[in-house]
Amino acid sequence: MEKQNQINIELTEEVAEGEYVNLAMIAHSSSEFVIDFIKLMPGLPKAKVKSRVVITPEHAKRLLAALADNIQKFEESFGEIKQAQDAPSFPMNFGGTMGQA
């Protein structure tokens, strides 16, 4: 018997390679969250947005829960993830409330 609600997900070779990013800028409105994934290289004055993802607030909350769950499992397997004390600050504003990760 075939499972109901089964989704076939296609992953192209190009997308499967992934993009290296080391900064995420997040803005939101009442109806969506916009997450820009950025590659910032040391010593270069310009950073490049490698991907932009637009999601609903409900999906943003699900993403937060999924990341928290995966981080907990990662740390149980490999130890605590250390964070640098001085997070970079950027004078960027996309016109909305913003956070960074």
Short mmCIF file of N, CA, C and O in Angstrom, two decimals:
data_model
loop_
_atom_site.label_atom_id
_atom_site.label_comp_id
_atom_site.label_asym_id
_atom_site.label_seq_id
_atom_site.Cartn_x
_atom_site.Cartn_y
_atom_site.Cartn_z
N MET A 1 0.84 -1.19 0.00
CA MET A 1 0.00 0.00 0.00
C MET A 1 0.88 1.24 0.00
O MET A 1 1.80 1.37 0.80
N GLU A 2 0.61 2.19 -0.90
CA GLU A 2 1.41 3.40 -1.01
C GLU A 2 1.04 4.37 0.11
O GLU A 2 -0.13 4.52 0.45
N LYS A 3 2.06 5.03 0.68
CA LYS A 3 1.83 6.01 1.74
C LYS A 3 1.11 7.23 1.17
O LYS A 3 1.44 7.70 0.09
N GLN A 4 0.14 7.74 1.92
CA GLN A 4 -0.49 8.98 1.54
C GLN A 4 0.43 10.13 1.89
O GLN A 4 1.26 10.03 2.79
N ASN A 5 0.27 11.23 1.18
CA ASN A 5 1.06 12.44 1.42
C ASN A 5 2.55 12.24 1.18
O ASN A 5 3.36 12.95 1.74
N GLN A 6 2.92 11.27 0.37
CA GLN A 6 4.33 11.07 0.04
C GLN A 6 4.74 12.14 -0.96
O GLN A 6 4.03 12.42 -1.92
N ILE A 7 5.90 12.72 -0.75
CA ILE A 7 6.40 13.76 -1.63
C ILE A 7 7.71 13.27 -2.23
O ILE A 7 8.61 12.84 -1.52
N ASN A 8 7.80 13.35 -3.54
CA ASN A 8 9.06 13.05 -4.21
C ASN A 8 9.83 14.36 -4.34
O ASN A 8 9.33 15.32 -4.91
N ILE A 9 11.04 14.37 -3.80
CA ILE A 9 11.86 15.58 -3.82
C ILE A 9 13.00 15.38 -4.81
O ILE A 9 13.75 14.41 -4.70
N GLU A 10 13.11 16.31 -5.74
CA GLU A 10 14.17 16.24 -6.74
C GLU A 10 15.33 17.13 -6.29
O GLU A 10 15.13 18.28 -5.90
N LEU A 11 16.52 16.59 -6.34
CA LEU A 11 17.73 17.33 -6.00
C LEU A 11 18.66 17.27 -7.20
O LEU A 11 19.24 16.22 -7.49
N THR A 12 18.79 18.39 -7.90
CA THR A 12 19.65 18.41 -9.08
C THR A 12 21.12 18.34 -8.65
O THR A 12 21.47 18.67 -7.51
N GLU A 13 21.96 17.93 -9.55
CA GLU A 13 23.39 17.82 -9.25
C GLU A 13 23.96 19.18 -8.86
O GLU A 13 24.77 19.28 -7.93
N GLU A 14 23.54 20.22 -9.56
CA GLU A 14 24.04 21.57 -9.27
C GLU A 14 23.68 22.01 -7.85
O GLU A 14 24.52 22.51 -7.10
N VAL A 15 22.43 21.79 -7.45
CA VAL A 15 22.00 22.17 -6.11
C VAL A 15 22.65 21.27 -5.06
O VAL A 15 22.99 21.72 -3.97
N ALA A 16 22.84 20.01 -5.38
CA ALA A 16 23.44 19.06 -4.44
C ALA A 16 24.86 19.46 -4.05
O ALA A 16 25.32 19.12 -2.96
N GLU A 17 25.55 20.17 -4.92
CA GLU A 17 26.91 20.62 -4.60
C GLU A 17 26.92 21.62 -3.45
O GLU A 17 27.89 21.74 -2.73
N GLY A 18 25.82 22.36 -3.30
CA GLY A 18 25.71 23.32 -2.21
C GLY A 18 26.48 24.60 -2.47
O GLY A 18 27.22 24.72 -3.44
N GLU A 19 26.29 25.55 -1.59
CA GLU A 19 26.99 26.83 -1.62
C GLU A 19 27.60 27.05 -0.24
O GLU A 19 26.92 26.84 0.77
N TYR A 20 28.86 27.48 -0.18
CA TYR A 20 29.47 27.82 1.09
C TYR A 20 29.01 29.22 1.48
O TYR A 20 29.12 30.17 0.69
N VAL A 21 28.47 29.36 2.68
CA VAL A 21 28.10 30.67 3.22
C VAL A 21 28.56 30.72 4.68
O VAL A 21 28.69 29.70 5.35
N ASN A 22 28.83 31.94 5.14
CA ASN A 22 29.25 32.09 6.53
C ASN A 22 28.54 33.25 7.23
O ASN A 22 28.98 33.72 8.26
N LEU A 23 27.44 33.69 6.64
CA LEU A 23 26.65 34.75 7.24
C LEU A 23 25.22 34.64 6.72
O LEU A 23 25.00 34.32 5.55
N ALA A 24 24.27 34.85 7.60
CA ALA A 24 22.87 34.90 7.20
C ALA A 24 22.27 36.19 7.73
O ALA A 24 22.44 36.52 8.91
N MET A 25 21.59 36.92 6.87
CA MET A 25 20.89 38.14 7.27
C MET A 25 19.41 37.84 7.14
O MET A 25 18.97 37.30 6.11
N ILE A 26 18.64 38.20 8.16
CA ILE A 26 17.23 37.85 8.20
C ILE A 26 16.40 39.12 8.38
O ILE A 26 16.67 39.93 9.27
N ALA A 27 15.41 39.27 7.52
CA ALA A 27 14.44 40.36 7.63
C ALA A 27 13.05 39.75 7.62
O ALA A 27 12.87 38.62 7.16
N HIS A 28 12.07 40.49 8.15
CA HIS A 28 10.71 39.95 8.13
C HIS A 28 9.67 41.05 8.00
O HIS A 28 9.93 42.20 8.32
N SER A 29 8.52 40.65 7.50
CA SER A 29 7.33 41.50 7.48
C SER A 29 6.24 40.73 8.20
O SER A 29 6.51 39.66 8.78
N SER A 30 5.04 41.20 8.14
CA SER A 30 3.94 40.49 8.82
C SER A 30 3.60 39.17 8.13
O SER A 30 2.97 38.31 8.73
N SER A 31 4.05 38.99 6.89
CA SER A 31 3.64 37.79 6.15
C SER A 31 4.78 36.88 5.71
O SER A 31 4.53 35.78 5.22
N GLU A 32 6.04 37.32 5.88
CA GLU A 32 7.14 36.49 5.41
C GLU A 32 8.45 36.82 6.11
O GLU A 32 8.63 37.90 6.65
N PHE A 33 9.33 35.82 6.08
CA PHE A 33 10.71 35.99 6.51
C PHE A 33 11.59 35.86 5.27
O PHE A 33 11.35 34.98 4.44
N VAL A 34 12.59 36.73 5.15
CA VAL A 34 13.54 36.68 4.04
C VAL A 34 14.90 36.39 4.64
O VAL A 34 15.39 37.14 5.50
N ILE A 35 15.50 35.28 4.21
CA ILE A 35 16.82 34.89 4.72
C ILE A 35 17.80 34.95 3.56
O ILE A 35 17.65 34.23 2.57
N ASP A 36 18.78 35.84 3.67
CA ASP A 36 19.85 35.93 2.68
C ASP A 36 21.06 35.19 3.23
O ASP A 36 21.54 35.49 4.33
N PHE A 37 21.55 34.21 2.47
CA PHE A 37 22.75 33.47 2.83
C PHE A 37 23.90 34.08 2.06
O PHE A 37 23.87 34.17 0.83
N ILE A 38 24.93 34.52 2.79
CA ILE A 38 25.99 35.36 2.23
C ILE A 38 27.36 34.72 2.45
O ILE A 38 27.63 34.13 3.49
N LYS A 39 28.22 34.88 1.44
CA LYS A 39 29.62 34.47 1.59
C LYS A 39 30.45 35.74 1.78
O LYS A 39 30.51 36.59 0.90
N LEU A 40 31.04 35.85 2.95
CA LEU A 40 31.88 36.98 3.32
C LEU A 40 33.31 36.48 3.42
O LEU A 40 33.61 35.62 4.24
N MET A 41 34.20 37.00 2.58
CA MET A 41 35.58 36.55 2.58
C MET A 41 36.46 37.58 3.29
O MET A 41 36.31 38.78 3.06
N PRO A 42 37.36 37.12 4.16
CA PRO A 42 38.23 38.03 4.90
C PRO A 42 39.05 38.91 3.96
O PRO A 42 39.54 38.45 2.93
N GLY A 43 39.14 40.18 4.30
CA GLY A 43 39.97 41.10 3.54
C GLY A 43 39.30 41.66 2.29
O GLY A 43 39.88 42.52 1.63
N LEU A 44 38.13 41.19 1.95
CA LEU A 44 37.44 41.72 0.78
C LEU A 44 36.31 42.64 1.23
O LEU A 44 35.56 42.31 2.13
N PRO A 45 36.19 43.82 0.59
CA PRO A 45 35.18 44.78 1.04
C PRO A 45 33.76 44.44 0.58
O PRO A 45 32.81 45.10 0.98
N LYS A 46 33.62 43.43 -0.24
CA LYS A 46 32.31 43.10 -0.80
C LYS A 46 31.91 41.68 -0.46
O LYS A 46 32.70 40.76 -0.61
N ALA A 47 30.69 41.50 0.01
CA ALA A 47 30.15 40.17 0.29
C ALA A 47 29.08 39.88 -0.75
O ALA A 47 28.44 40.79 -1.26
N LYS A 48 28.88 38.60 -1.04
CA LYS A 48 27.93 38.23 -2.08
C LYS A 48 26.83 37.36 -1.51
O LYS A 48 27.09 36.36 -0.84
N VAL A 49 25.56 37.74 -1.80
CA VAL A 49 24.43 36.90 -1.44
C VAL A 49 24.44 35.71 -2.39
O VAL A 49 24.38 35.85 -3.60
N LYS A 50 24.56 34.52 -1.81
CA LYS A 50 24.61 33.29 -2.62
C LYS A 50 23.24 32.69 -2.81
O LYS A 50 23.00 31.96 -3.77
N SER A 51 22.31 32.97 -1.88
CA SER A 51 20.96 32.42 -1.99
C SER A 51 20.03 33.25 -1.12
O SER A 51 20.42 33.72 -0.04
N ARG A 52 18.81 33.43 -1.59
CA ARG A 52 17.76 34.08 -0.80
C ARG A 52 16.60 33.11 -0.67
O ARG A 52 16.13 32.55 -1.66
N VAL A 53 16.12 32.94 0.55
CA VAL A 53 14.99 32.06 0.81
C VAL A 53 13.88 32.89 1.46
O VAL A 53 14.14 33.63 2.42
N VAL A 54 12.68 32.80 0.92
CA VAL A 54 11.53 33.51 1.46
C VAL A 54 10.55 32.47 1.99
O VAL A 54 10.16 31.56 1.25
N ILE A 55 10.19 32.57 3.27
CA ILE A 55 9.31 31.59 3.89
C ILE A 55 8.24 32.29 4.73
O ILE A 55 8.40 33.45 5.11
N THR A 56 7.18 31.56 5.04
CA THR A 56 6.12 32.10 5.89
C THR A 56 6.57 32.09 7.35
O THR A 56 7.49 31.35 7.71
N PRO A 57 5.93 32.89 8.20
CA PRO A 57 6.27 32.86 9.62
C PRO A 57 6.12 31.46 10.23
O PRO A 57 6.95 31.05 11.06
N GLU A 58 5.10 30.72 9.83
CA GLU A 58 4.92 29.36 10.35
C GLU A 58 6.11 28.47 9.98
O GLU A 58 6.63 27.73 10.81
N HIS A 59 6.56 28.56 8.72
CA HIS A 59 7.71 27.76 8.31
C HIS A 59 9.00 28.23 8.98
O HIS A 59 9.88 27.43 9.26
N ALA A 60 9.10 29.53 9.25
CA ALA A 60 10.28 30.03 9.97
C ALA A 60 10.35 29.40 11.36
O ALA A 60 11.42 29.00 11.81
N LYS A 61 9.21 29.29 12.02
CA LYS A 61 9.19 28.69 13.35
C LYS A 61 9.52 27.20 13.28
O LYS A 61 10.23 26.67 14.13
N ARG A 62 9.03 26.52 12.24
CA ARG A 62 9.37 25.11 12.06
C ARG A 62 10.87 24.94 11.78
O ARG A 62 11.50 24.00 12.26
N LEU A 63 11.44 25.85 10.99
CA LEU A 63 12.87 25.81 10.70
C LEU A 63 13.68 26.01 11.98
O LEU A 63 14.65 25.29 12.23
N LEU A 64 13.26 26.95 12.81
CA LEU A 64 13.93 27.18 14.09
C LEU A 64 13.93 25.92 14.95
O LEU A 64 14.96 25.52 15.50
N ALA A 65 12.78 25.25 15.03
CA ALA A 65 12.68 24.02 15.83
C ALA A 65 13.55 22.91 15.24
O ALA A 65 14.21 22.18 15.97
N ALA A 66 13.54 22.78 13.91
CA ALA A 66 14.34 21.74 13.26
C ALA A 66 15.84 22.00 13.46
O ALA A 66 16.61 21.07 13.71
N LEU A 67 16.26 23.26 13.38
CA LEU A 67 17.67 23.59 13.62
C LEU A 67 18.06 23.30 15.06
O LEU A 67 19.12 22.73 15.33
N ALA A 68 17.20 23.69 16.01
CA ALA A 68 17.49 23.44 17.43
C ALA A 68 17.63 21.94 17.69
O ALA A 68 18.55 21.50 18.39
N ASP A 69 16.73 21.14 17.10
CA ASP A 69 16.79 19.69 17.27
C ASP A 69 18.08 19.12 16.68
O ASP A 69 18.74 18.30 17.31
N ASN A 70 18.45 19.58 15.50
CA ASN A 70 19.66 19.07 14.85
C ASN A 70 20.92 19.52 15.58
O ASN A 70 21.89 18.76 15.66
N ILE A 71 20.93 20.74 16.09
CA ILE A 71 22.09 21.21 16.85
C ILE A 71 22.25 20.38 18.12
O ILE A 71 23.36 19.97 18.48
N GLN A 72 21.14 20.11 18.81
CA GLN A 72 21.20 19.28 20.02
C GLN A 72 21.77 17.90 19.69
O GLN A 72 22.67 17.40 20.39
N LYS A 73 21.30 17.27 18.62
CA LYS A 73 21.80 15.95 18.23
C LYS A 73 23.27 16.01 17.83
O LYS A 73 24.05 15.11 18.16
N PHE A 74 23.66 17.05 17.12
CA PHE A 74 25.06 17.23 16.72
C PHE A 74 25.95 17.31 17.96
O PHE A 74 26.98 16.64 18.05
N GLU A 75 25.54 18.16 18.92
CA GLU A 75 26.36 18.35 20.12
C GLU A 75 26.42 17.10 20.98
O GLU A 75 27.44 16.84 21.62
N GLU A 76 25.36 16.31 20.98
CA GLU A 76 25.40 15.04 21.71
C GLU A 76 26.42 14.09 21.09
O GLU A 76 27.08 13.33 21.79
N SER A 77 26.57 14.17 19.77
CA SER A 77 27.51 13.28 19.08
C SER A 77 28.94 13.81 19.05
O SER A 77 29.89 13.06 19.18
N PHE A 78 29.10 15.12 18.87
CA PHE A 78 30.42 15.69 18.59
C PHE A 78 30.90 16.71 19.61
O PHE A 78 31.99 17.24 19.48
N GLY A 79 30.10 17.03 20.60
CA GLY A 79 30.49 18.03 21.60
C GLY A 79 29.92 19.39 21.28
O GLY A 79 29.39 19.65 20.20
N GLU A 80 30.04 20.26 22.26
CA GLU A 80 29.46 21.60 22.16
C GLU A 80 30.07 22.40 21.01
O GLU A 80 31.28 22.37 20.79
N ILE A 81 29.23 23.11 20.31
CA ILE A 81 29.68 24.01 19.25
C ILE A 81 30.14 25.30 19.92
O ILE A 81 29.38 25.95 20.64
N LYS A 82 31.39 25.66 19.72
CA LYS A 82 31.95 26.88 20.30
C LYS A 82 31.60 28.07 19.43
O LYS A 82 31.64 27.98 18.20
N GLN A 83 31.27 29.19 20.06
CA GLN A 83 30.97 30.42 19.34
C GLN A 83 32.01 31.47 19.66
O GLN A 83 32.43 31.59 20.81
N ALA A 84 32.40 32.25 18.66
CA ALA A 84 33.34 33.35 18.87
C ALA A 84 32.68 34.40 19.75
O ALA A 84 31.47 34.63 19.66
N GLN A 85 33.46 35.01 20.61
CA GLN A 85 32.92 36.03 21.52
C GLN A 85 32.50 37.30 20.80
O GLN A 85 31.52 37.93 21.16
N ASP A 86 33.24 37.67 19.77
CA ASP A 86 32.95 38.92 19.07
C ASP A 86 32.30 38.62 17.72
O ASP A 86 32.96 38.31 16.75
N ALA A 87 31.00 38.73 17.68
CA ALA A 87 30.27 38.52 16.42
C ALA A 87 30.46 39.75 15.55
O ALA A 87 30.50 40.88 16.04
N PRO A 88 30.63 39.55 14.25
CA PRO A 88 30.81 40.70 13.36
C PRO A 88 29.57 41.56 13.32
O PRO A 88 28.45 41.07 13.45
N SER A 89 29.78 42.87 13.19
CA SER A 89 28.63 43.78 13.05
C SER A 89 28.70 44.40 11.66
O SER A 89 29.77 44.74 11.17
N PHE A 90 27.55 44.54 11.04
CA PHE A 90 27.48 45.03 9.68
C PHE A 90 26.46 46.15 9.60
O PHE A 90 25.35 45.99 10.09
N PRO A 91 26.82 47.26 8.97
CA PRO A 91 25.87 48.37 8.83
C PRO A 91 24.92 48.14 7.65
O PRO A 91 24.80 48.95 6.76
N MET A 92 24.27 46.98 7.62
CA MET A 92 23.36 46.66 6.53
C MET A 92 21.95 46.69 7.06
O MET A 92 21.67 46.23 8.14
N ASN A 93 21.05 47.22 6.26
CA ASN A 93 19.65 47.22 6.65
C ASN A 93 18.83 47.01 5.40
O ASN A 93 18.96 47.75 4.44
N PHE A 94 17.97 46.02 5.42
CA PHE A 94 17.16 45.70 4.27
C PHE A 94 15.78 46.33 4.36
O PHE A 94 14.87 45.95 3.67
N GLY A 95 15.61 47.30 5.27
CA GLY A 95 14.35 47.99 5.35
C GLY A 95 13.36 47.41 6.35
O GLY A 95 12.28 47.91 6.51
N GLY A 96 13.73 46.33 7.01
CA GLY A 96 12.82 45.71 7.98
C GLY A 96 13.57 45.36 9.24
O GLY A 96 14.75 45.66 9.39
N THR A 97 12.89 44.73 10.15
CA THR A 97 13.54 44.23 11.35
C THR A 97 14.49 43.12 10.95
O THR A 97 14.15 42.29 10.14
N MET A 98 15.70 43.14 11.47
CA MET A 98 16.71 42.22 10.99
C MET A 98 17.44 41.57 12.14
O MET A 98 17.66 42.16 13.17
N GLY A 99 17.84 40.32 11.91
CA GLY A 99 18.72 39.60 12.82
C GLY A 99 19.81 38.98 11.99
O GLY A 99 19.79 39.05 10.78
N GLN A 100 20.77 38.37 12.64
CA GLN A 100 21.83 37.70 11.88
C GLN A 100 22.19 36.40 12.56
O GLN A 100 22.01 36.24 13.75
N ALA A 101 22.69 35.48 11.75
CA ALA A 101 23.09 34.18 12.27
C ALA A 101 24.37 33.76 11.62
O ALA A 101 24.70 34.18 10.55
#
